[in-house]
């Protein structure tokens, strides 16, 4: 018998001991004279169960978790290779409710296949989208992406197809496709999981984009905090070149597309698209004034697609299954699926890919299981450090771009951070201003100066100095930042601050303390 | 040093927009970007020293002085904050007896803040020498530090 065992090599799984567990399984198998094949996929996204160990029995995968090194001999004793009973046994992986009740389109292969196995990728639907695209006219490819209703998953939710059409219609000798992989929002990890778990999906999506708009060079701008994703991408790009899926003659079509990874250097602002382009050019990541749009005058002054990892990685399935297939998921103007990421104080943190239209409450309680601490969830921040804090009274809000916008929140990149009732929301508002001050590129005054003044004003409120006037001043400052900043950093820092003020005002009015 | 920087420049200088790539390579080589490297890089890439300096100081990742032998980066972002990340940050400063952006007097550990390691589902998180750790309690922090003290 040659059993197949899966232990994730996703960075998060490794961070809680997956490597040691994998080694312990190999060692124990050798000691017992059992032959087994150890496979290392990405993560299924159920992180409270990591390190998750899966075994293949009769073509199905069964899960055990979370497994510590000390559990390994017991698992062998229990016959886990034949799905034997054990306190950590979870049953068939794909029957676990958290996983079963998802609609995995973009993440269909993540956790399933070995990330840099080209054979696995192709056997699971990979490169069918590119082959279809190669048989289409560029304008038809762009139309398909437009018809799918796909909107930018990085946060701005701009229709991807419209952006591509602008690049297609702008004549130039050289065009670029750039992928924004500077996933800096706290509570988000979908880009990382995708790049570590299914890198070819991103490579394929970027190649399709290149062919659609006539761009021959692609760049992935990857944050330096993601060394695992970096290694995986480099390996996958090498393989894609060897397999003829990148380079001078893609799949024999005569089309050229080259792809390179560039590392960021720890600047949050470089997730803003024009700042990212500056950084790719090797400059300070200072925001550019728009117009001109990057689609017209982007990298090195040429027409450039700037898309997020998830947007680009969703392109292959759209080209494979058709625009209508993708568009049929979702609600209103939010079409398709969205990988939501549950983090912070939550019992079952992880990645949930669902069609738009579920409620925040379903996500937090049906999937997330409530807080990790067992205390009531008091607030959640949606969409990263620039996202609004949503109070428990609004947990029935439906998750789509328009509905969230309607309550003064935004979905952003889909990260959701839960806080229990021990959180001090005035402190979180102060943190938002502080973060903006640390990360501001400095180009515009409302952001550069406003954020520092914001910290000071909040401090005065907390110290009990002239509270009513300073609260008014803070509102005015938020107006100035929101209306006057060049980009989303200064422009959106008021979201967390104002929502904290609106829904958690009592936290600003407590007996004065010095932090 | 001149020789190493020249070889980095000849490896990467021809690439479009090369300055960040070169700074990464220099930091990889020396652990930081020495002041003496600035004019050499400027010359090699046909930039002014001010331009190199401007880029170098813009990005949090680049260091201008040598770090400790082990670099401990603790996430200060919201998800970790919701899971006692602040307690971990306080504990780390106390345990190493240094503040953020400082290095222990024996040159062994540097402590740096970082805004999100993408390990939000296993908060609180930190990274030591590029190795990611999740669900880090103060006890786990002690173990990790102890394992590095054994190394050197």
mmCIF file of N, CA, C and O in Angstrom, chain A residues 29-79:
data_model
loop_
_atom_site.group_PDB
_atom_site.id
_atom_site.type_symbol
_atom_site.label_atom_id
_atom_site.label_comp_id
_atom_site.label_asym_id
_atom_site.label_seq_id
_atom_site.Cartn_x
_atom_site.Cartn_y
_atom_site.Cartn_z
ATOM 1 N N UNK A 29 6.436 7.108 9.649
ATOM 2 C CA UNK A 29 6.138 6.127 8.595
ATOM 3 C C UNK A 29 7.364 5.264 8.331
ATOM 4 O O UNK A 29 7.270 4.035 8.228
ATOM 5 N N UNK A 30 8.520 5.915 8.245
ATOM 6 C CA UNK A 30 9.762 5.172 7.987
ATOM 7 C C UNK A 30 10.029 4.180 9.115
ATOM 8 O O UNK A 30 10.383 3.022 8.871
ATOM 9 N N UNK A 31 9.828 4.638 10.365
ATOM 10 C CA UNK A 31 10.088 3.776 11.523
ATOM 11 C C UNK A 31 9.169 2.561 11.523
ATOM 12 O O UNK A 31 9.538 1.488 11.992
ATOM 13 N N UNK A 32 7.971 2.749 10.995
ATOM 14 C CA UNK A 32 7.007 1.647 10.991
ATOM 15 C C UNK A 32 7.051 0.853 9.693
ATOM 16 O O UNK A 32 6.234 -0.043 9.471
ATOM 17 N N UNK A 33 7.977 1.234 8.810
ATOM 18 C CA UNK A 33 8.096 0.519 7.536
ATOM 19 C C UNK A 33 6.910 0.715 6.603
ATOM 20 O O UNK A 33 6.581 -0.140 5.794
ATOM 21 N N UNK A 34 6.269 1.884 6.761
ATOM 22 C CA UNK A 34 5.118 2.188 5.889
ATOM 23 C C UNK A 34 5.579 3.111 4.768
ATOM 24 O O UNK A 34 6.241 4.108 5.019
ATOM 25 N N UNK A 35 5.231 2.754 3.548
ATOM 26 C CA UNK A 35 5.571 3.622 2.431
ATOM 27 C C UNK A 35 4.467 4.645 2.252
ATOM 28 O O UNK A 35 3.295 4.265 2.124
ATOM 29 N N UNK A 36 4.832 5.897 2.272
ATOM 30 C CA UNK A 36 3.790 6.872 1.966
ATOM 31 C C UNK A 36 4.347 8.042 1.171
ATOM 32 O O UNK A 36 5.534 8.336 1.203
ATOM 33 N N UNK A 37 3.446 8.650 0.411
ATOM 34 C CA UNK A 37 3.817 9.825 -0.373
ATOM 35 C C UNK A 37 3.278 11.038 0.359
ATOM 36 O O UNK A 37 2.090 11.096 0.686
ATOM 37 N N UNK A 38 4.168 11.989 0.637
ATOM 38 C CA UNK A 38 3.771 13.192 1.339
ATOM 39 C C UNK A 38 3.608 14.314 0.321
ATOM 40 O O UNK A 38 4.548 14.655 -0.391
ATOM 41 N N UNK A 39 2.402 14.846 0.215
ATOM 42 C CA UNK A 39 2.183 15.958 -0.717
ATOM 43 C C UNK A 39 1.994 17.248 0.066
ATOM 44 O O UNK A 39 1.458 17.235 1.162
ATOM 45 N N UNK A 40 2.419 18.352 -0.551
ATOM 46 C CA UNK A 40 2.420 19.635 0.148
ATOM 47 C C UNK A 40 1.627 20.693 -0.614
ATOM 48 O O UNK A 40 2.190 21.523 -1.316
ATOM 49 N N UNK A 41 0.300 20.674 -0.490
ATOM 50 C CA UNK A 41 -0.520 21.667 -1.182
ATOM 51 C C UNK A 41 -0.544 23.001 -0.439
ATOM 52 O O UNK A 41 0.116 23.160 0.588
ATOM 53 N N UNK A 42 -1.329 23.947 -0.949
ATOM 54 C CA UNK A 42 -1.621 25.167 -0.201
ATOM 55 C C UNK A 42 -2.588 24.820 0.924
ATOM 56 O O UNK A 42 -2.767 23.650 1.256
ATOM 57 N N UNK A 43 -3.232 25.838 1.480
ATOM 58 C CA UNK A 43 -4.147 25.567 2.592
ATOM 59 C C UNK A 43 -5.587 25.555 2.098
ATOM 60 O O UNK A 43 -5.950 26.267 1.171
ATOM 61 N N UNK A 44 -6.412 24.728 2.749
ATOM 62 C CA UNK A 44 -7.853 24.734 2.471
ATOM 63 C C UNK A 44 -8.502 26.004 3.001
ATOM 64 O O UNK A 44 -9.671 26.268 2.742
ATOM 65 N N UNK A 45 -7.771 26.741 3.823
ATOM 66 C CA UNK A 45 -8.302 27.998 4.339
ATOM 67 C C UNK A 45 -9.061 27.858 5.640
ATOM 68 O O UNK A 45 -9.696 28.800 6.100
ATOM 69 N N UNK A 46 -8.993 26.686 6.261
ATOM 70 C CA UNK A 46 -9.637 26.514 7.582
ATOM 71 C C UNK A 46 -8.514 26.574 8.618
ATOM 72 O O UNK A 46 -8.019 25.548 9.075
ATOM 73 N N UNK A 47 -8.146 27.800 8.975
ATOM 74 C CA UNK A 47 -6.878 27.949 9.681
ATOM 75 C C UNK A 47 -6.919 27.531 11.138
ATOM 76 O O UNK A 47 -5.886 27.234 11.718
ATOM 77 N N UNK A 48 -8.137 27.484 11.720
ATOM 78 C CA UNK A 48 -8.175 27.026 13.111
ATOM 79 C C UNK A 48 -7.857 25.530 13.185
ATOM 80 O O UNK A 48 -7.556 25.010 14.246
ATOM 81 N N UNK A 49 -7.924 24.852 12.017
ATOM 82 C CA UNK A 49 -7.622 23.421 11.980
ATOM 83 C C UNK A 49 -6.183 23.138 11.555
ATOM 84 O O UNK A 49 -5.762 21.986 11.484
ATOM 85 N N UNK A 50 -5.429 24.179 11.213
ATOM 86 C CA UNK A 50 -4.023 23.964 10.828
ATOM 87 C C UNK A 50 -3.189 23.761 12.080
ATOM 88 O O UNK A 50 -3.443 24.401 13.098
ATOM 89 N N UNK A 51 -2.183 22.878 12.002
ATOM 90 C CA UNK A 51 -1.805 22.062 10.848
ATOM 91 C C UNK A 51 -2.837 20.965 10.572
ATOM 92 O O UNK A 51 -3.105 20.135 11.438
ATOM 93 N N UNK A 52 -3.376 20.990 9.380
ATOM 94 C CA UNK A 52 -4.375 20.024 8.938
ATOM 95 C C UNK A 52 -3.648 18.910 8.179
ATOM 96 O O UNK A 52 -2.806 19.186 7.336
ATOM 97 N N UNK A 53 -3.993 17.692 8.516
ATOM 98 C CA UNK A 53 -3.416 16.547 7.806
ATOM 99 C C UNK A 53 -4.544 15.849 7.071
ATOM 100 O O UNK A 53 -5.594 15.577 7.656
ATOM 101 N N UNK A 54 -4.341 15.599 5.782
ATOM 102 C CA UNK A 54 -5.354 14.884 5.012
ATOM 103 C C UNK A 54 -4.765 13.580 4.479
ATOM 104 O O UNK A 54 -3.572 13.528 4.160
ATOM 105 N N UNK A 55 -5.609 12.568 4.383
ATOM 106 C CA UNK A 55 -5.175 11.327 3.733
ATOM 107 C C UNK A 55 -6.151 11.005 2.616
ATOM 108 O O UNK A 55 -7.353 11.276 2.733
ATOM 109 N N UNK A 56 -5.619 10.458 1.536
ATOM 110 C CA UNK A 56 -6.476 10.057 0.421
ATOM 111 C C UNK A 56 -6.850 8.595 0.613
ATOM 112 O O UNK A 56 -5.980 7.738 0.735
ATOM 113 N N UNK A 57 -8.148 8.368 0.690
ATOM 114 C CA UNK A 57 -8.649 6.995 0.799
ATOM 115 C C UNK A 57 -9.760 6.840 -0.235
ATOM 116 O O UNK A 57 -10.746 7.562 -0.199
ATOM 117 N N UNK A 58 -9.563 5.890 -1.163
ATOM 118 C CA UNK A 58 -10.591 5.645 -2.179
ATOM 119 C C UNK A 58 -10.959 6.884 -2.967
ATOM 120 O O UNK A 58 -12.124 7.129 -3.239
ATOM 121 N N UNK A 59 -9.943 7.679 -3.316
ATOM 122 C CA UNK A 59 -10.189 8.845 -4.167
ATOM 123 C C UNK A 59 -10.786 10.030 -3.414
ATOM 124 O O UNK A 59 -11.064 11.069 -4.002
ATOM 125 N N UNK A 60 -11.001 9.904 -2.118
ATOM 126 C CA UNK A 60 -11.542 11.016 -1.347
ATOM 127 C C UNK A 60 -10.518 11.406 -0.296
ATOM 128 O O UNK A 60 -9.718 10.574 0.130
ATOM 129 N N UNK A 61 -10.577 12.679 0.162
ATOM 130 C CA UNK A 61 -9.620 13.107 1.179
ATOM 131 C C UNK A 61 -10.295 13.290 2.521
ATOM 132 O O UNK A 61 -11.338 13.913 2.617
ATOM 133 N N UNK A 62 -9.651 12.720 3.539
ATOM 134 C CA UNK A 62 -10.167 12.792 4.905
ATOM 135 C C UNK A 62 -9.203 13.587 5.765
ATOM 136 O O UNK A 62 -7.987 13.498 5.585
ATOM 137 N N UNK A 63 -9.767 14.327 6.704
ATOM 138 C CA UNK A 63 -8.947 15.313 7.419
ATOM 139 C C UNK A 63 -8.828 15.008 8.909
ATOM 140 O O UNK A 63 -9.740 14.440 9.524
ATOM 141 N N UNK A 64 -7.685 15.403 9.445
ATOM 142 C CA UNK A 64 -7.416 15.374 10.888
ATOM 143 C C UNK A 64 -6.790 16.715 11.259
ATOM 144 O O UNK A 64 -5.903 17.199 10.563
ATOM 145 N N UNK A 65 -7.241 17.273 12.367
ATOM 146 C CA UNK A 65 -6.609 18.523 12.745
ATOM 147 C C UNK A 65 -7.273 19.179 13.950
ATOM 148 O O UNK A 65 -8.377 18.789 14.317
ATOM 149 N N UNK A 66 -6.603 20.167 14.566
ATOM 150 C CA UNK A 66 -5.209 20.553 14.290
ATOM 151 C C UNK A 66 -4.238 19.532 14.897
ATOM 152 O O UNK A 66 -4.417 19.123 16.041
ATOM 153 N N UNK A 67 -3.247 19.146 14.119
ATOM 154 C CA UNK A 67 -2.336 18.077 14.516
ATOM 155 C C UNK A 67 -1.033 18.668 15.050
ATOM 156 O O UNK A 67 -0.414 19.512 14.389
ATOM 157 N N UNK A 68 -0.634 18.236 16.227
ATOM 158 C CA UNK A 68 0.692 18.591 16.738
ATOM 159 C C UNK A 68 1.637 17.418 16.518
ATOM 160 O O UNK A 68 1.184 16.285 16.333
ATOM 161 N N UNK A 69 2.931 17.710 16.603
ATOM 162 C CA UNK A 69 3.921 16.650 16.405
ATOM 163 C C UNK A 69 3.635 15.470 17.350
ATOM 164 O O UNK A 69 3.704 14.305 16.955
ATOM 165 N N UNK A 70 3.259 15.796 18.578
ATOM 166 C CA UNK A 70 3.002 14.759 19.573
ATOM 167 C C UNK A 70 1.822 13.850 19.240
ATOM 168 O O UNK A 70 1.693 12.751 19.783
ATOM 169 N N UNK A 71 0.934 14.322 18.336
ATOM 170 C CA UNK A 71 -0.230 13.518 17.966
ATOM 171 C C UNK A 71 0.101 12.454 16.930
ATOM 172 O O UNK A 71 -0.696 11.544 16.686
ATOM 173 N N UNK A 72 1.258 12.590 16.281
ATOM 174 C CA UNK A 72 1.531 11.785 15.088
ATOM 175 C C UNK A 72 1.569 10.274 15.374
ATOM 176 O O UNK A 72 0.893 9.508 14.677
ATOM 177 N N UNK A 73 2.305 9.800 16.398
ATOM 178 C CA UNK A 73 2.298 8.351 16.649
ATOM 179 C C UNK A 73 0.882 7.827 16.900
ATOM 180 O O UNK A 73 0.503 6.770 16.389
ATOM 181 N N UNK A 74 0.090 8.608 17.653
ATOM 182 C CA UNK A 74 -1.286 8.206 17.939
ATOM 183 C C UNK A 74 -2.133 8.088 16.682
ATOM 184 O O UNK A 74 -2.993 7.209 16.569
ATOM 185 N N UNK A 75 -1.874 8.979 15.726
ATOM 186 C CA UNK A 75 -2.617 8.918 14.461
ATOM 187 C C UNK A 75 -2.293 7.628 13.721
ATOM 188 O O UNK A 75 -3.180 6.984 13.154
ATOM 189 N N UNK A 76 -1.013 7.263 13.726
ATOM 190 C CA UNK A 76 -0.634 6.001 13.080
ATOM 191 C C UNK A 76 -1.284 4.827 13.807
ATOM 192 O O UNK A 76 -1.811 3.911 13.179
ATOM 193 N N UNK A 77 -1.239 4.870 15.155
ATOM 194 C CA UNK A 77 -1.855 3.800 15.941
ATOM 195 C C UNK A 77 -3.342 3.673 15.617
ATOM 196 O O UNK A 77 -3.891 2.571 15.581
ATOM 197 N N UNK A 78 -3.980 4.805 15.381
ATOM 198 C CA UNK A 78 -5.426 4.804 15.115
ATOM 199 C C UNK A 78 -5.750 4.424 13.672
ATOM 200 O O UNK A 78 -6.913 4.355 13.293
ATOM 201 N N UNK A 79 -4.692 4.216 12.869
ATOM 202 C CA UNK A 79 -4.931 3.850 11.467
ATOM 203 C C UNK A 79 -5.485 4.996 10.654
ATOM 204 O O UNK A 79 -6.402 4.833 9.857
#
